[in-house]
Amino acid sequence: QVRLVESGGGLVQAGASLRLSCAASGRTFSTYAMGWFRQAPGKEREFVAGISRSGHSSYYADSVKGRFTISRDIAENTVYLQMNSLKPEDTAVYYCAAEVALDYSVIKYEYHYWGQGTQVTVSS
């Protein structure tokens, strides 16, 4: 089992930055892929960013490329999502996800473990 706990969400103005954290426990952190997804009201949960087991490869949705950065600290069992130049359309609940059977994935259905989510609200 893998337990994930997100933190770092909040209310910010457009153009600001936030850093989300996801603390993982339950298995050796370096053995599973990690991802960030988000879900806005009335919309499907969508992929935001993913990172491989080793942390050497990362992947981004086109909508956040160049503004968001995913990273993982294996010693701290934590994955981060640095979000810069935030826009109102980034407003959503952000979820951390983990999958032990893959090196990485951009597909939400391939992740078995999820956190409870953290709200990010960007005002214009």
mmCIF file with all atom_site columns, N, CA, C and O in Angstrom, residues 2 8 16 20 23 49 55 65 76-77 83 87 90 92-94 101 107 109-110 114 124:
data_model
loop_
_atom_site.group_PDB
_atom_site.id
_atom_site.type_symbol
_atom_site.label_atom_id
_atom_site.label_alt_id
_atom_site.label_comp_id
_atom_site.label_asym_id
_atom_site.label_entity_id
_atom_site.label_seq_id
_atom_site.pdbx_PDB_ins_code
_atom_site.Cartn_x
_atom_site.Cartn_y
_atom_site.Cartn_z
_atom_site.occupancy
_atom_site.B_iso_or_equiv
_atom_site.pdbx_formal_charge
_atom_site.auth_seq_id
_atom_site.auth_comp_id
_atom_site.auth_asym_id
_atom_site.auth_atom_id
_atom_site.pdbx_PDB_model_num
ATOM 1  N N  . VAL A 1 2   ? 0.346  2.280  -0.623  1.00 0.00 ? 2   VAL A N  1
ATOM 2  C CA . VAL A 1 2   ? 1.017  3.569  -0.673  1.00 0.00 ? 2   VAL A CA 1
ATOM 3  C C  . VAL A 1 2   ? 0.035  4.621  -0.162  1.00 0.00 ? 2   VAL A C  1
ATOM 4  O O  . VAL A 1 2   ? -1.118 4.662  -0.586  1.00 0.00 ? 2   VAL A O  1
ATOM 5  N N  . GLY A 1 8   ? -0.017 22.418 0.370   1.00 0.00 ? 8   GLY A N  1
ATOM 6  C CA . GLY A 1 8   ? 0.526  23.560 -0.351  1.00 0.00 ? 8   GLY A CA 1
ATOM 7  C C  . GLY A 1 8   ? -0.458 24.346 -1.197  1.00 0.00 ? 8   GLY A C  1
ATOM 8  O O  . GLY A 1 8   ? -0.092 25.364 -1.778  1.00 0.00 ? 8   GLY A O  1
ATOM 9  N N  . ALA A 1 16  ? 0.988  34.622 -9.754  1.00 0.00 ? 16  ALA A N  1
ATOM 10 C CA . ALA A 1 16  ? 1.711  34.186 -8.561  1.00 0.00 ? 16  ALA A CA 1
ATOM 11 C C  . ALA A 1 16  ? 2.218  32.754 -8.728  1.00 0.00 ? 16  ALA A C  1
ATOM 12 O O  . ALA A 1 16  ? 1.966  32.097 -9.741  1.00 0.00 ? 16  ALA A O  1
ATOM 13 N N  . LEU A 1 20  ? 3.248  22.770 -4.562  1.00 0.00 ? 20  LEU A N  1
ATOM 14 C CA . LEU A 1 20  ? 2.519  21.672 -3.938  1.00 0.00 ? 20  LEU A CA 1
ATOM 15 C C  . LEU A 1 20  ? 3.496  20.573 -3.535  1.00 0.00 ? 20  LEU A C  1
ATOM 16 O O  . LEU A 1 20  ? 4.482  20.325 -4.231  1.00 0.00 ? 20  LEU A O  1
ATOM 17 N N  . ALA A 1 23  ? 3.614  13.961 0.177   1.00 0.00 ? 23  ALA A N  1
ATOM 18 C CA . ALA A 1 23  ? 4.419  13.071 0.995   1.00 0.00 ? 23  ALA A CA 1
ATOM 19 C C  . ALA A 1 23  ? 3.901  11.648 0.848   1.00 0.00 ? 23  ALA A C  1
ATOM 20 O O  . ALA A 1 23  ? 2.703  11.391 1.021   1.00 0.00 ? 23  ALA A O  1
ATOM 21 N N  . ALA A 1 49  ? 1.286  16.621 -14.701 1.00 0.00 ? 49  ALA A N  1
ATOM 22 C CA . ALA A 1 49  ? 2.722  16.352 -14.792 1.00 0.00 ? 49  ALA A CA 1
ATOM 23 C C  . ALA A 1 49  ? 3.008  14.978 -14.220 1.00 0.00 ? 49  ALA A C  1
ATOM 24 O O  . ALA A 1 49  ? 2.305  14.504 -13.335 1.00 0.00 ? 49  ALA A O  1
ATOM 25 N N  . GLY A 1 55  ? 13.324 9.800  -11.288 1.00 0.00 ? 55  GLY A N  1
ATOM 26 C CA . GLY A 1 55  ? 13.274 11.259 -11.310 1.00 0.00 ? 55  GLY A CA 1
ATOM 27 C C  . GLY A 1 55  ? 13.995 11.863 -12.493 1.00 0.00 ? 55  GLY A C  1
ATOM 28 O O  . GLY A 1 55  ? 14.016 13.076 -12.667 1.00 0.00 ? 55  GLY A O  1
ATOM 29 N N  . LYS A 1 65  ? 3.148  23.344 -19.619 1.00 0.00 ? 65  LYS A N  1
ATOM 30 C CA . LYS A 1 65  ? 4.552  23.243 -20.016 1.00 0.00 ? 65  LYS A CA 1
ATOM 31 C C  . LYS A 1 65  ? 5.199  24.621 -19.990 1.00 0.00 ? 65  LYS A C  1
ATOM 32 O O  . LYS A 1 65  ? 4.658  25.599 -20.501 1.00 0.00 ? 65  LYS A O  1
ATOM 33 N N  . GLU A 1 76  ? 13.436 12.370 0.966   1.00 0.00 ? 76  GLU A N  1
ATOM 34 C CA . GLU A 1 76  ? 12.314 12.886 1.742   1.00 0.00 ? 76  GLU A CA 1
ATOM 35 C C  . GLU A 1 76  ? 11.002 12.184 1.407   1.00 0.00 ? 76  GLU A C  1
ATOM 36 O O  . GLU A 1 76  ? 9.964  12.516 1.996   1.00 0.00 ? 76  GLU A O  1
ATOM 37 N N  . ASN A 1 77  ? 11.018 11.242 0.465   1.00 0.00 ? 77  ASN A N  1
ATOM 38 C CA . ASN A 1 77  ? 9.791  10.545 0.029   1.00 0.00 ? 77  ASN A CA 1
ATOM 39 C C  . ASN A 1 77  ? 8.704  11.541 -0.382  1.00 0.00 ? 77  ASN A C  1
ATOM 40 O O  . ASN A 1 77  ? 7.526  11.371 -0.035  1.00 0.00 ? 77  ASN A O  1
ATOM 41 N N  . MET A 1 83  ? 4.551  25.579 -9.313  1.00 0.00 ? 83  MET A N  1
ATOM 42 C CA . MET A 1 83  ? 3.641  26.197 -10.271 1.00 0.00 ? 83  MET A CA 1
ATOM 43 C C  . MET A 1 83  ? 3.909  27.697 -10.320 1.00 0.00 ? 83  MET A C  1
ATOM 44 O O  . MET A 1 83  ? 3.740  28.394 -9.310  1.00 0.00 ? 83  MET A O  1
ATOM 45 N N  . LYS A 1 87  ? -2.562 30.931 -13.683 1.00 0.00 ? 87  LYS A N  1
ATOM 46 C CA . LYS A 1 87  ? -3.668 31.550 -14.404 1.00 0.00 ? 87  LYS A CA 1
ATOM 47 C C  . LYS A 1 87  ? -4.994 31.119 -13.765 1.00 0.00 ? 87  LYS A C  1
ATOM 48 O O  . LYS A 1 87  ? -5.045 30.048 -13.136 1.00 0.00 ? 87  LYS A O  1
ATOM 49 N N  . ASP A 1 90  ? -6.037 27.579 -14.083 1.00 0.00 ? 90  ASP A N  1
ATOM 50 C CA . ASP A 1 90  ? -5.346 26.550 -13.301 1.00 0.00 ? 90  ASP A CA 1
ATOM 51 C C  . ASP A 1 90  ? -6.127 26.188 -12.035 1.00 0.00 ? 90  ASP A C  1
ATOM 52 O O  . ASP A 1 90  ? -5.737 25.268 -11.312 1.00 0.00 ? 90  ASP A O  1
ATOM 53 N N  . ALA A 1 92  ? -8.334 24.447 -9.608  1.00 0.00 ? 92  ALA A N  1
ATOM 54 C CA . ALA A 1 92  ? -8.792 23.061 -9.566  1.00 0.00 ? 92  ALA A CA 1
ATOM 55 C C  . ALA A 1 92  ? -8.360 22.441 -8.240  1.00 0.00 ? 92  ALA A C  1
ATOM 56 O O  . ALA A 1 92  ? -7.576 23.035 -7.493  1.00 0.00 ? 92  ALA A O  1
ATOM 57 N N  . VAL A 1 93  ? -8.859 21.246 -7.997  1.00 0.00 ? 93  VAL A N  1
ATOM 58 C CA . VAL A 1 93  ? -8.303 20.408 -6.933  1.00 0.00 ? 93  VAL A CA 1
ATOM 59 C C  . VAL A 1 93  ? -7.165 19.596 -7.560  1.00 0.00 ? 93  VAL A C  1
ATOM 60 O O  . VAL A 1 93  ? -7.361 18.953 -8.595  1.00 0.00 ? 93  VAL A O  1
ATOM 61 N N  . TYR A 1 94  ? -6.010 19.659 -6.941  1.00 0.00 ? 94  TYR A N  1
ATOM 62 C CA . TYR A 1 94  ? -4.835 18.974 -7.458  1.00 0.00 ? 94  TYR A CA 1
ATOM 63 C C  . TYR A 1 94  ? -4.597 17.699 -6.656  1.00 0.00 ? 94  TYR A C  1
ATOM 64 O O  . TYR A 1 94  ? -4.579 17.722 -5.425  1.00 0.00 ? 94  TYR A O  1
ATOM 65 N N  . ALA A 1 101 ? 3.583  -0.252 -10.812 1.00 0.00 ? 101 ALA A N  1
ATOM 66 C CA . ALA A 1 101 ? 3.803  -1.187 -11.912 1.00 0.00 ? 101 ALA A CA 1
ATOM 67 C C  . ALA A 1 101 ? 4.423  -0.541 -13.149 1.00 0.00 ? 101 ALA A C  1
ATOM 68 O O  . ALA A 1 101 ? 4.699  -1.236 -14.125 1.00 0.00 ? 101 ALA A O  1
ATOM 69 N N  . ILE A 1 107 ? -1.571 8.645  -17.913 1.00 0.00 ? 107 ILE A N  1
ATOM 70 C CA . ILE A 1 107 ? -2.957 8.174  -17.960 1.00 0.00 ? 107 ILE A CA 1
ATOM 71 C C  . ILE A 1 107 ? -3.483 7.941  -16.550 1.00 0.00 ? 107 ILE A C  1
ATOM 72 O O  . ILE A 1 107 ? -2.926 7.117  -15.802 1.00 0.00 ? 107 ILE A O  1
ATOM 73 N N  . TYR A 1 109 ? -6.009 6.374  -15.362 1.00 0.00 ? 109 TYR A N  1
ATOM 74 C CA . TYR A 1 109 ? -6.504 5.032  -15.042 1.00 0.00 ? 109 TYR A CA 1
ATOM 75 C C  . TYR A 1 109 ? -5.377 4.063  -14.721 1.00 0.00 ? 109 TYR A C  1
ATOM 76 O O  . TYR A 1 109 ? -5.638 2.975  -14.201 1.00 0.00 ? 109 TYR A O  1
ATOM 77 N N  . GLU A 1 110 ? -4.152 4.435  -15.010 1.00 0.00 ? 110 GLU A N  1
ATOM 78 C CA . GLU A 1 110 ? -3.024 3.550  -14.728 1.00 0.00 ? 110 GLU A CA 1
ATOM 79 C C  . GLU A 1 110 ? -2.451 3.769  -13.332 1.00 0.00 ? 110 GLU A C  1
ATOM 80 O O  . GLU A 1 110 ? -1.564 3.044  -12.920 1.00 0.00 ? 110 GLU A O  1
ATOM 81 N N  . TRP A 1 114 ? -3.963 7.311  -4.804  1.00 0.00 ? 114 TRP A N  1
ATOM 82 C CA . TRP A 1 114 ? -4.284 8.726  -4.908  1.00 0.00 ? 114 TRP A CA 1
ATOM 83 C C  . TRP A 1 114 ? -4.314 9.389  -3.544  1.00 0.00 ? 114 TRP A C  1
ATOM 84 O O  . TRP A 1 114 ? -4.680 8.771  -2.539  1.00 0.00 ? 114 TRP A O  1
ATOM 85 N N  . SER A 1 124 ? -8.399 36.345 -10.802 1.00 0.00 ? 124 SER A N  1
ATOM 86 C CA . SER A 1 124 ? -7.933 37.222 -11.899 1.00 0.00 ? 124 SER A CA 1
ATOM 87 C C  . SER A 1 124 ? -7.774 38.658 -11.438 1.00 0.00 ? 124 SER A C  1
ATOM 88 O O  . SER A 1 124 ? -8.171 39.031 -10.356 1.00 0.00 ? 124 SER A O  1
#
